[in-house]
Amino acid sequence: MKFLRFLIVLCLLIANTALAAEFPTQVKTSEGLVQGIYDANYSIVKWFGIPYAQPAVGAKRWALPQQAEKYDSVKDCSMPAPANLQTAGSKVLGQEGVLTLDIYRPDTKEENLPVLVFIHGGNNQTSNSRLWMGDKFAKEANAVYVSVQYRLGLLGFNNLPVLANGNALNDSGNCGLIDQVVALDWIKANIGRFGGDAGNITVSGFSAGGRDVMAMLISPLLKDKFDKAISFSGGLTVADFDKSQKIIAENLAPLVVEDGICADEKAAADWLMQNNSVVRDYLMNLPGERLAPVMAGALIRMDSFPHLYGDGKVLPKEGFATDKFNSVPLLMLASSDEFTSFLARDQYFKNRLDKVLVDKLTTDEFVFANKYGSKFYGYFNGQESAEDIYANYKAPMYVCQFDFGHNPEVVGKEYAVKTGATHGIFLPFLTDQPYPYTKNTNVFSKPGPQELSKIFMASLASFIRTGDPNNALLKDKWLVWMPQNHAEMVFDADLNKAKVYANRNTTTYDSILAELEADNSLDDEHKDYIIKNVLNGRWFSAGLDEKYQN
């Protein structure tokens, strides 16, 4: 009996080995051997936590990323690396200076596969490389998928004068973006060993990651480092360098007062703006757990956490008004209810969400704020970005809008009102991992959404191969965006069938402002409050703030 059990176990081991025999789980990188794992559920091979640079800790805090150290023994990359230091509610999570990446690829012998690099979102303050796990994408798109971790919050973006050391790049304060540059260098040098094509790299990102990708299009550091770009709910944001220094100093000032260095916050902010060894030593020795909560939860307000500084070296001072772009085929995505996830966390609504659809005034306020916040934000993430850069952009641009989740007849009234086609709604169509958007609903598993997933996946797979998202599953042709057509592809579905179609979007910022001004669904008092306290100060609200003197 024992011998029989031994034979059964041996046969299972041999069978599993055979299953994983197509592509080796052990790969030699420029630093040494990395050991990944075979995933039989998707028939892929994956590696977690591969260092692309040394940990940015100790004297390396706020320094340029240093080349990853070589290792003689095989590095175990079977388990995810810790997230970078960040806050989640009242808790501080993760570790400081984690510069790693994850790689997924199909378990085949095929080489020279297209490469999709993903920069995670989280306002450049939170999240990690597992925001979008690439199992399903690597398998169905037949591509190599890479997800990058970079420094977050003030540990990733801090341009106080004392942190400058005479190196033009380091003086920018854009450490988190420079981390991404170094990650792309590592990928270009090593991805061929994982079966990827170093000459066909698409850089992509969601939310803050999408804005980072758009920033890459104007950074001289990124010239010739990627071949295509995808911005999922990104948009154009560059922070004023000098203003950012003052905001950071003001927000760090309470720590200085708390530590007894200055008597009040005004004096502390002035002290932090000095460039001397005492200030530097103080910042270098501050525990990361105290730095991470500073300016946490900015909720798409640049003044609440300035980053992506226009320093004139890493990013042009004039931002996207530049005439010099790293022009590559570009795909931009927006959703029709982009603002719901930010409303749910806004101070005005976060403790009253249970009253939405119960109390009429709360419901009317929420619907009003979401309607116009989403119109402005969706426009900002897609059509407006295309308009702003078109004159100087020398490659095809494509725009798409996700409407799925917006229709109460498909997802139910509560989901449609409180969540809708929210920020990140595209993610459940590219991965099987659970998301807040899929909680308490099974609609994503119905035939219509499943067909939508196949069409969206095929569109991205075509784009990363050719720079053109058109494919055999699309009934309408996806047109290149031009001022004459304002073209976009709309992605939607009912429970039984996908609804994907070409559209000409005629929205303008002024038309949204006019619609908001004429809207009488709230009385003047509550309407004015939402405009001045909920919609104000966001990425998208410069015109709104000017009109209403917010």
Coordinates of C-alpha atoms in Angstrom, one line a residue:
M1 CA 0.0 0.0 0.0
K2 CA 2.8 2.4 0.9
F3 CA 4.6 1.6 -2.4
L4 CA 1.3 2.3 -4.3
R5 CA 0.9 5.7 -2.6
F6 CA 4.5 6.4 -3.5
L7 CA 3.9 5.6 -7.1
I8 CA 0.8 7.8 -7.2
V9 CA 2.6 10.8 -5.7
L10 CA 5.5 10.2 -8.1
C11 CA 3.1 10.2 -11.1
L12 CA 1.5 13.4 -9.9
L13 CA 4.9 15.1 -9.6
I14 CA 5.9 13.9 -13.0
A15 CA 2.5 15.1 -14.5
N16 CA 2.9 18.6 -12.9
T17 CA 6.5 18.8 -14.1
A18 CA 5.3 18.0 -17.6
L19 CA 2.6 20.5 -17.5
A20 CA 5.1 23.2 -16.6
A21 CA 7.7 22.1 -19.0
E22 CA 7.0 24.6 -21.9
F23 CA 8.7 27.7 -20.4
P24 CA 11.3 27.5 -17.6
T25 CA 10.2 28.9 -14.2
Q26 CA 13.9 29.7 -13.6
V27 CA 15.3 32.6 -15.6
K28 CA 18.7 34.3 -15.6
T29 CA 18.5 38.1 -15.3
S30 CA 21.3 40.6 -15.3
E31 CA 21.5 40.2 -11.5
G32 CA 21.2 36.4 -11.2
L33 CA 18.7 33.5 -11.4
V34 CA 15.1 34.1 -10.4
Q35 CA 12.8 31.2 -9.6
G36 CA 9.1 31.7 -10.4
I37 CA 6.1 29.5 -10.3
Y38 CA 3.8 27.7 -12.8
D39 CA 0.1 28.5 -12.5
A40 CA -1.9 25.6 -13.9
N41 CA -5.2 27.5 -13.5
Y42 CA -4.2 29.9 -16.3
S43 CA -1.3 27.9 -17.9
I44 CA 1.1 30.7 -17.2
V45 CA 4.5 31.2 -15.5
K46 CA 4.9 34.1 -13.1
W47 CA 7.6 35.8 -11.0
F48 CA 6.9 38.1 -8.1
G49 CA 9.1 40.7 -6.4
I50 CA 12.0 40.8 -8.8
P51 CA 14.3 43.8 -7.7
Y52 CA 14.9 46.3 -10.6
A53 CA 16.9 48.5 -8.2
Q54 CA 18.2 48.4 -4.6
P55 CA 15.7 49.2 -1.8
A56 CA 15.5 52.9 -1.4
V57 CA 16.1 53.0 2.4
G58 CA 18.6 54.6 4.8
A59 CA 20.9 56.9 2.9
K60 CA 19.1 55.9 -0.3
R61 CA 15.9 57.6 0.8
W62 CA 15.0 60.3 -1.8
A63 CA 18.1 59.3 -3.8
L64 CA 18.1 58.1 -7.4
P65 CA 17.5 54.4 -7.7
Q66 CA 20.7 52.3 -7.5
Q67 CA 21.4 49.3 -9.7
A68 CA 20.0 46.1 -8.1
E69 CA 22.6 44.0 -6.4
K70 CA 23.7 40.7 -8.0
Y71 CA 22.9 37.5 -6.2
D72 CA 24.8 34.2 -6.4
S73 CA 22.1 31.9 -5.2
V74 CA 18.7 31.4 -6.9
K75 CA 16.3 34.2 -5.8
D76 CA 12.9 32.9 -4.8
C77 CA 10.3 34.9 -6.6
S78 CA 7.3 32.8 -5.8
M79 CA 5.7 35.2 -3.3
P80 CA 4.6 38.8 -3.7
A81 CA 6.9 41.5 -2.4
P82 CA 5.6 43.9 0.3
A83 CA 3.8 47.0 -0.8
N84 CA 5.5 50.3 -0.5
L85 CA 4.9 52.3 2.7
Q86 CA 1.4 53.8 2.7
T87 CA -1.7 54.5 4.8
A88 CA -5.0 52.6 4.7
G89 CA -7.5 54.4 6.9
S90 CA -5.7 55.0 10.2
K91 CA -3.1 52.2 9.6
V92 CA 0.3 52.4 8.0
L93 CA 1.1 49.4 5.9
G94 CA 4.0 48.1 3.8
Q95 CA 7.7 48.7 3.8
E96 CA 9.8 51.7 2.7
G97 CA 11.6 51.8 -0.7
V98 CA 10.4 48.5 -2.3
L99 CA 11.6 48.7 -5.9
T100 CA 10.4 45.5 -7.5
L101 CA 8.3 44.2 -10.4
D102 CA 6.2 41.2 -11.2
I103 CA 6.2 39.3 -14.5
Y104 CA 3.5 37.0 -16.0
R105 CA 3.8 35.1 -19.3
P106 CA 2.0 32.3 -21.1
D107 CA 3.5 28.8 -20.6
T108 CA 4.5 28.3 -24.2
K109 CA 7.8 28.3 -26.0
E110 CA 6.8 31.3 -28.0
E111 CA 9.3 34.2 -27.9
N112 CA 9.2 37.9 -28.8
L113 CA 5.8 38.4 -27.3
P114 CA 4.5 41.9 -26.9
V115 CA 5.1 43.4 -23.5
L116 CA 2.6 45.4 -21.4
V117 CA 4.1 47.3 -18.5
F118 CA 1.5 48.4 -15.9
I119 CA 1.9 51.3 -13.4
H120 CA -0.6 51.0 -10.6
G121 CA -2.9 53.7 -9.4
G122 CA -3.6 55.1 -5.9
N123 CA -2.9 58.8 -6.3
N124 CA 0.8 58.0 -6.2
Q125 CA 0.1 57.4 -2.5
T126 CA -1.3 53.9 -2.2
S127 CA -1.7 50.4 -3.7
N128 CA 0.8 48.0 -5.2
S129 CA 1.8 45.9 -8.2
R130 CA -1.1 43.5 -7.5
L131 CA -3.8 46.1 -8.2
W132 CA -4.1 44.3 -11.6
M133 CA -2.8 40.8 -11.5
G134 CA -1.8 39.7 -15.0
D135 CA -2.8 36.0 -15.0
K136 CA -5.8 36.4 -17.3
F137 CA -4.3 39.1 -19.5
A138 CA -1.0 37.2 -20.1
K139 CA -3.0 34.1 -21.1
E140 CA -5.8 35.6 -23.3
A141 CA -3.7 38.4 -24.9
N142 CA -0.7 36.0 -25.3
A143 CA 1.6 38.7 -24.0
V144 CA 4.2 39.3 -21.3
Y145 CA 2.7 41.4 -18.5
V146 CA 4.9 43.4 -16.0
S147 CA 3.6 45.3 -13.0
V148 CA 5.9 47.8 -11.3
Q149 CA 6.2 49.0 -7.6
Y150 CA 7.6 52.5 -7.0
R151 CA 8.0 54.9 -4.1
L152 CA 4.8 56.4 -2.9
G153 CA 3.6 59.6 -1.1
L154 CA 6.2 61.9 0.3
L155 CA 8.8 59.1 0.0
G156 CA 8.2 59.1 -3.7
F157 CA 7.5 62.7 -4.4
N158 CA 9.2 65.4 -2.3
N159 CA 11.0 68.4 -3.8
L160 CA 12.0 70.3 -0.6
P161 CA 15.2 72.4 -1.3
V162 CA 17.3 70.4 1.3
L163 CA 16.9 67.2 -0.6
A164 CA 18.6 68.6 -3.7
N165 CA 22.2 67.4 -4.0
G166 CA 23.3 69.0 -7.3
N167 CA 22.2 66.1 -9.5
A168 CA 19.7 67.6 -12.0
L169 CA 17.5 64.5 -11.9
N170 CA 17.5 63.9 -8.2
D171 CA 16.8 67.6 -7.6
S172 CA 13.5 67.3 -9.3
G173 CA 11.9 65.5 -6.4
N174 CA 10.1 63.1 -8.8
C175 CA 11.6 59.9 -7.2
G176 CA 8.6 57.8 -7.9
L177 CA 8.5 58.7 -11.6
I178 CA 12.3 58.1 -11.9
D179 CA 11.8 54.7 -10.3
Q180 CA 9.5 53.9 -13.2
V181 CA 12.1 55.0 -15.7
V182 CA 14.7 52.7 -14.1
A183 CA 12.2 49.9 -14.1
L184 CA 11.7 50.4 -17.8
D185 CA 15.4 50.3 -18.4
W186 CA 15.6 47.0 -16.5
I187 CA 12.7 45.6 -18.5
K188 CA 14.2 46.6 -21.8
A189 CA 17.5 44.9 -20.8
N190 CA 15.9 41.7 -19.4
I191 CA 12.5 41.0 -20.8
G192 CA 13.9 39.0 -23.7
R193 CA 14.9 36.4 -21.2
F194 CA 11.3 36.0 -20.3
G195 CA 10.2 35.7 -23.9
G196 CA 9.2 39.3 -24.3
D197 CA 10.1 41.6 -27.2
A198 CA 12.2 44.4 -26.0
G199 CA 11.4 46.3 -29.2
N200 CA 7.6 46.2 -28.5
I201 CA 7.0 47.6 -25.0
T202 CA 3.7 49.3 -24.2
V203 CA 3.6 51.3 -21.0
S204 CA 0.2 51.6 -19.3
G205 CA -1.2 52.8 -16.0
F206 CA -4.4 53.4 -14.2
S207 CA -5.5 56.6 -12.4
A208 CA -2.3 58.0 -10.9
G209 CA -0.4 55.4 -13.0
G210 CA -2.3 56.7 -16.1
R211 CA -1.2 60.3 -15.3
D212 CA 2.4 59.0 -14.8
V213 CA 2.1 57.5 -18.3
M214 CA 0.9 60.7 -19.7
A215 CA 3.8 62.5 -18.0
M216 CA 6.2 60.0 -19.6
L217 CA 5.1 61.4 -23.0
I218 CA 6.6 64.7 -22.1
S219 CA 9.7 63.6 -20.2
P220 CA 13.1 63.7 -22.0
L221 CA 14.2 60.8 -19.7
L222 CA 11.7 58.5 -21.4
K223 CA 12.7 59.1 -25.0
D224 CA 12.8 55.7 -26.9
K225 CA 12.1 53.7 -23.7
F226 CA 8.7 52.4 -24.9
D227 CA 6.8 51.9 -28.1
K228 CA 3.1 52.5 -27.2
A229 CA 1.1 53.9 -24.3
I230 CA -2.2 53.3 -22.6
S231 CA -3.7 55.7 -20.0
F232 CA -6.6 54.2 -18.1
S233 CA -8.3 57.2 -16.5
G234 CA -5.2 59.3 -16.4
G235 CA -5.3 62.8 -17.7
L236 CA -2.8 65.7 -17.8
T237 CA -1.3 66.8 -14.5
V238 CA 2.0 68.5 -13.7
A239 CA 2.5 70.4 -10.4
D240 CA 4.1 73.8 -10.1
F241 CA 7.6 73.2 -8.6
D242 CA 7.9 76.2 -6.3
K243 CA 4.3 76.1 -5.0
S244 CA 4.7 72.4 -4.3
Q245 CA 7.7 73.0 -2.0
K246 CA 5.7 75.4 0.1
I247 CA 2.7 73.0 0.4
I248 CA 5.0 70.2 1.4
A249 CA 6.7 72.3 4.0
E250 CA 3.4 73.4 5.5
N251 CA 2.1 69.9 5.7
L252 CA 5.3 68.6 7.4
A253 CA 5.4 71.5 9.8
P254 CA 3.2 69.8 12.5
L255 CA 5.8 67.1 12.9
V256 CA 8.5 69.6 13.4
V257 CA 6.4 71.4 16.1
E258 CA 5.5 68.0 17.6
D259 CA 9.3 67.2 18.0
G260 CA 9.9 70.5 19.7
I261 CA 12.2 72.0 17.1
C262 CA 10.0 75.1 16.4
A263 CA 7.3 76.8 18.5
D264 CA 4.7 77.1 15.8
E265 CA 3.8 75.8 12.3
K266 CA 4.7 79.0 10.4
A267 CA 8.2 78.9 11.9
A268 CA 8.4 75.1 11.2
A269 CA 7.5 75.6 7.5
D270 CA 10.1 78.3 7.1
W271 CA 12.7 76.0 8.8
L272 CA 11.9 73.1 6.4
M273 CA 12.5 75.4 3.5
Q274 CA 16.1 76.0 4.6
N275 CA 18.9 74.1 2.9
N276 CA 21.2 72.9 5.6
S277 CA 22.5 69.7 7.1
V278 CA 20.3 70.0 10.3
V279 CA 17.1 70.0 8.2
R280 CA 18.4 67.2 6.0
D281 CA 19.3 65.0 8.9
Y282 CA 15.9 65.6 10.5
L283 CA 14.1 64.5 7.3
M284 CA 16.4 61.5 6.7
N285 CA 15.9 60.2 10.2
L286 CA 12.1 60.7 10.4
P287 CA 10.5 57.2 10.6
G288 CA 8.7 56.4 7.4
E289 CA 5.7 55.5 9.5
R290 CA 5.3 59.1 10.4
L291 CA 5.9 60.4 6.8
A292 CA 3.4 58.1 5.1
P293 CA 0.2 59.6 6.7
V294 CA 1.2 63.2 5.7
M295 CA -1.2 64.4 3.0
A296 CA -2.8 61.0 2.8
G297 CA -6.2 60.7 1.1
A298 CA -5.7 63.6 -1.3
L299 CA -8.6 62.3 -3.5
I300 CA -7.6 63.8 -6.8
R301 CA -6.6 67.2 -5.4
M302 CA -3.2 68.3 -6.4
D303 CA -2.9 70.9 -3.7
S304 CA -3.6 68.2 -1.1
F305 CA -0.6 66.2 -2.4
P306 CA 1.5 67.8 -5.1
H307 CA 3.5 65.5 -7.3
L308 CA 4.9 65.2 -10.8
Y309 CA 6.7 68.5 -10.5
G310 CA 7.6 70.5 -13.6
D311 CA 11.2 71.0 -12.7
G312 CA 12.5 71.7 -16.2
K313 CA 14.7 68.5 -16.3
V314 CA 12.5 65.4 -15.6
L315 CA 9.3 67.2 -16.7
P316 CA 9.1 70.5 -18.5
K317 CA 8.1 73.5 -16.5
E318 CA 5.4 74.3 -19.0
G319 CA 3.9 70.8 -18.6
F320 CA 1.8 69.6 -21.5
A321 CA 2.0 73.0 -23.2
T322 CA 5.4 71.7 -24.5
D323 CA 5.9 71.1 -28.2
K324 CA 8.2 68.1 -27.5
F325 CA 6.5 64.8 -27.0
N326 CA 7.6 61.2 -27.0
S327 CA 5.0 60.5 -29.6
V328 CA 3.9 56.8 -29.8
P329 CA 0.5 55.3 -30.5
L330 CA -1.6 56.3 -27.5
L331 CA -4.9 54.8 -26.2
M332 CA -6.9 56.7 -23.5
L333 CA -9.8 55.4 -21.5
A334 CA -12.5 57.2 -19.5
S335 CA -15.6 56.0 -17.7
S336 CA -19.0 57.6 -17.5
D337 CA -19.2 57.6 -13.7
E338 CA -15.5 58.3 -12.9
F339 CA -16.4 60.3 -9.8
T340 CA -18.5 57.8 -7.7
S341 CA -15.5 56.2 -5.9
F342 CA -14.2 59.7 -4.8
L343 CA -17.6 60.8 -3.7
A344 CA -17.9 57.7 -1.5
R345 CA -14.8 58.9 0.3
D346 CA -15.5 62.6 0.4
Q347 CA -15.9 64.1 3.8
Y348 CA -19.4 65.3 3.0
F349 CA -20.7 61.9 1.9
K350 CA -18.6 59.1 3.4
N351 CA -20.6 58.8 6.6
R352 CA -24.0 59.3 4.9
L353 CA -23.8 56.7 2.0
D354 CA -26.5 54.7 3.7
K355 CA -28.9 57.6 3.1
V356 CA -28.4 57.6 -0.6
L357 CA -31.6 56.2 -2.2
V358 CA -33.3 56.6 1.2
D359 CA -33.2 60.3 2.0
K360 CA -34.3 62.5 -0.9
L361 CA -32.0 65.4 -0.3
T362 CA -28.9 63.2 0.2
T363 CA -29.8 61.3 -2.9
D364 CA -30.3 64.4 -5.0
E365 CA -27.0 65.8 -3.7
F366 CA -25.1 62.6 -4.5
V367 CA -26.6 62.3 -8.0
F368 CA -25.9 66.0 -8.8
A369 CA -22.2 65.7 -7.5
N370 CA -21.7 62.5 -9.4
K371 CA -23.3 63.7 -12.6
Y372 CA -21.1 66.7 -13.0
G373 CA -18.0 65.4 -11.3
S374 CA -18.1 62.4 -13.6
K375 CA -18.8 64.5 -16.7
F376 CA -15.8 66.8 -15.9
Y377 CA -13.5 63.9 -14.9
G378 CA -14.4 61.7 -17.8
Y379 CA -13.9 64.5 -20.2
F380 CA -10.5 65.3 -18.5
N381 CA -9.4 61.7 -18.8
G382 CA -10.2 61.3 -22.5
Q383 CA -11.4 63.9 -24.9
E384 CA -9.8 66.9 -23.2
S385 CA -6.4 65.2 -23.0
A386 CA -6.6 64.5 -26.7
E387 CA -7.6 68.1 -27.5
D388 CA -4.8 69.5 -25.5
I389 CA -1.9 67.6 -26.9
Y390 CA -3.1 67.0 -30.5
A391 CA -1.3 69.9 -32.1
N392 CA 2.1 68.7 -31.1
Y393 CA 1.5 64.9 -30.9
K394 CA 2.9 63.0 -33.9
A395 CA 1.4 59.6 -33.5
P396 CA -2.2 58.1 -33.6
M397 CA -4.4 58.6 -30.6
Y398 CA -7.4 56.5 -29.7
V399 CA -10.1 57.2 -27.1
C400 CA -12.6 54.9 -25.5
Q401 CA -15.4 55.3 -22.9
F402 CA -16.7 52.6 -20.5
D403 CA -20.4 52.9 -19.9
F404 CA -20.9 49.5 -18.3
G405 CA -22.4 49.8 -14.8
H406 CA -24.3 53.0 -15.7
N407 CA -27.6 51.3 -16.6
P408 CA -29.9 50.4 -13.7
E409 CA -31.8 47.9 -15.8
V410 CA -28.6 45.9 -16.1
V411 CA -26.9 46.3 -12.7
G412 CA -29.8 47.4 -10.5
K413 CA -30.6 50.9 -9.2
E414 CA -28.4 50.9 -6.1
Y415 CA -25.3 49.8 -8.0
A416 CA -26.0 52.2 -10.9
V417 CA -26.4 55.2 -8.6
K418 CA -23.7 54.5 -5.9
T419 CA -21.1 52.9 -8.2
G420 CA -22.1 53.0 -11.9
A421 CA -19.4 53.0 -14.6
T422 CA -16.9 54.0 -11.9
H423 CA -13.2 54.8 -11.8
G424 CA -11.6 51.5 -12.7
I425 CA -14.7 49.7 -14.1
F426 CA -12.5 48.3 -16.9
L427 CA -10.5 46.2 -14.5
P428 CA -13.0 43.3 -14.0
F429 CA -13.0 42.8 -17.7
L430 CA -9.2 42.1 -17.7
T431 CA -8.8 40.0 -14.6
D432 CA -10.7 37.4 -12.5
Q433 CA -9.6 38.9 -9.2
P434 CA -12.3 40.4 -7.0
Y435 CA -12.7 44.1 -6.9
P436 CA -15.0 46.5 -5.0
Y437 CA -16.8 47.1 -8.3
T438 CA -17.9 43.4 -8.4
K439 CA -18.9 43.1 -4.7
N440 CA -22.5 42.0 -4.1
T441 CA -23.3 41.6 -7.8
N442 CA -22.9 38.7 -10.2
V443 CA -23.5 40.7 -13.4
F444 CA -19.9 40.5 -14.5
S445 CA -20.3 36.7 -15.0
K446 CA -23.3 37.0 -17.3
P447 CA -23.0 36.4 -21.1
G448 CA -23.1 40.1 -22.1
P449 CA -20.3 41.2 -19.8
Q450 CA -18.2 38.1 -20.6
E451 CA -18.5 39.0 -24.3
L452 CA -17.5 42.5 -23.5
S453 CA -14.4 41.2 -21.7
K454 CA -13.4 39.3 -24.8
I455 CA -13.8 42.3 -27.1
F456 CA -12.0 44.7 -24.7
M457 CA -9.2 42.1 -24.3
A458 CA -8.9 41.7 -28.0
S459 CA -8.7 45.4 -28.5
L460 CA -5.8 45.8 -26.1
A461 CA -4.1 42.7 -27.4
S462 CA -4.2 44.2 -30.9
F463 CA -3.1 47.6 -29.8
I464 CA 0.0 46.3 -27.9
R465 CA 1.0 44.3 -31.0
T466 CA 0.3 46.8 -33.8
G467 CA -0.5 50.2 -32.3
D468 CA -4.0 49.9 -33.6
P469 CA -6.9 48.5 -31.4
N470 CA -9.0 47.3 -34.3
N471 CA -9.7 43.6 -34.4
A472 CA -12.1 41.0 -35.8
L473 CA -14.5 41.2 -32.8
L474 CA -15.3 44.9 -33.3
K475 CA -18.2 45.6 -35.6
D476 CA -17.5 49.3 -35.9
K477 CA -14.1 50.6 -36.9
W478 CA -12.2 52.3 -34.1
L479 CA -11.1 55.7 -35.7
V480 CA -8.0 57.6 -34.8
W481 CA -9.0 60.7 -32.7
M482 CA -8.9 64.0 -34.6
P483 CA -10.4 67.4 -33.8
Q484 CA -12.8 66.9 -36.7
N485 CA -14.3 63.7 -35.3
H486 CA -13.7 63.5 -31.5
A487 CA -13.9 59.8 -32.1
E488 CA -14.3 57.3 -29.3
M489 CA -15.3 53.6 -28.9
V490 CA -18.0 53.0 -26.3
F491 CA -17.8 49.8 -24.3
D492 CA -21.1 48.6 -22.7
A493 CA -23.2 45.4 -22.4
D494 CA -26.6 44.2 -21.2
L495 CA -26.8 40.9 -19.4
N496 CA -26.9 38.9 -22.7
K497 CA -24.9 40.9 -25.2
A498 CA -22.0 43.3 -25.5
K499 CA -22.7 46.7 -26.9
V500 CA -19.6 48.2 -28.4
Y501 CA -19.9 51.0 -30.9
A502 CA -18.1 54.0 -32.4
N503 CA -19.2 57.4 -31.3
R504 CA -18.6 61.1 -32.0
N505 CA -18.3 62.8 -28.6
T506 CA -19.4 66.5 -28.8
T507 CA -18.8 67.3 -25.2
T508 CA -16.9 70.5 -24.3
Y509 CA -16.0 71.9 -20.9
D510 CA -18.2 74.9 -21.5
S511 CA -21.2 72.6 -22.4
I512 CA -20.8 70.8 -19.0
L513 CA -20.6 74.1 -17.2
A514 CA -23.7 75.4 -18.9
E515 CA -25.6 72.2 -18.1
L516 CA -24.6 72.4 -14.5
E517 CA -25.6 76.1 -14.3
A518 CA -29.0 75.3 -15.7
D519 CA -29.6 72.3 -13.4
N520 CA -32.3 73.0 -10.8
S521 CA -32.4 69.6 -9.2
L522 CA -31.0 71.2 -6.0
D523 CA -31.9 74.4 -4.4
D524 CA -29.4 77.2 -4.7
E525 CA -27.9 76.7 -1.2
H526 CA -27.2 73.0 -1.6
K527 CA -26.1 73.3 -5.2
D528 CA -23.6 76.1 -4.2
Y529 CA -22.3 73.9 -1.4
I530 CA -21.6 70.9 -3.6
I531 CA -19.9 73.2 -6.2
K532 CA -17.7 74.9 -3.7
N533 CA -16.9 72.0 -1.3
V534 CA -17.2 68.7 -3.2
L535 CA -16.4 69.4 -6.8
N536 CA -13.8 72.1 -6.0
G537 CA -10.0 71.7 -6.3
R538 CA -10.0 68.5 -8.3
W539 CA -7.8 67.7 -11.3
F540 CA -10.7 68.6 -13.6
S541 CA -12.1 71.7 -11.8
A542 CA -9.9 74.6 -12.8
G543 CA -12.6 76.1 -15.0
L544 CA -15.4 75.4 -12.5
D545 CA -13.3 76.9 -9.7
E546 CA -12.7 80.0 -11.7
K547 CA -16.3 80.5 -12.6
Y548 CA -17.6 80.0 -9.1
Q549 CA -14.6 81.6 -7.3
N550 CA -13.9 78.5 -5.3

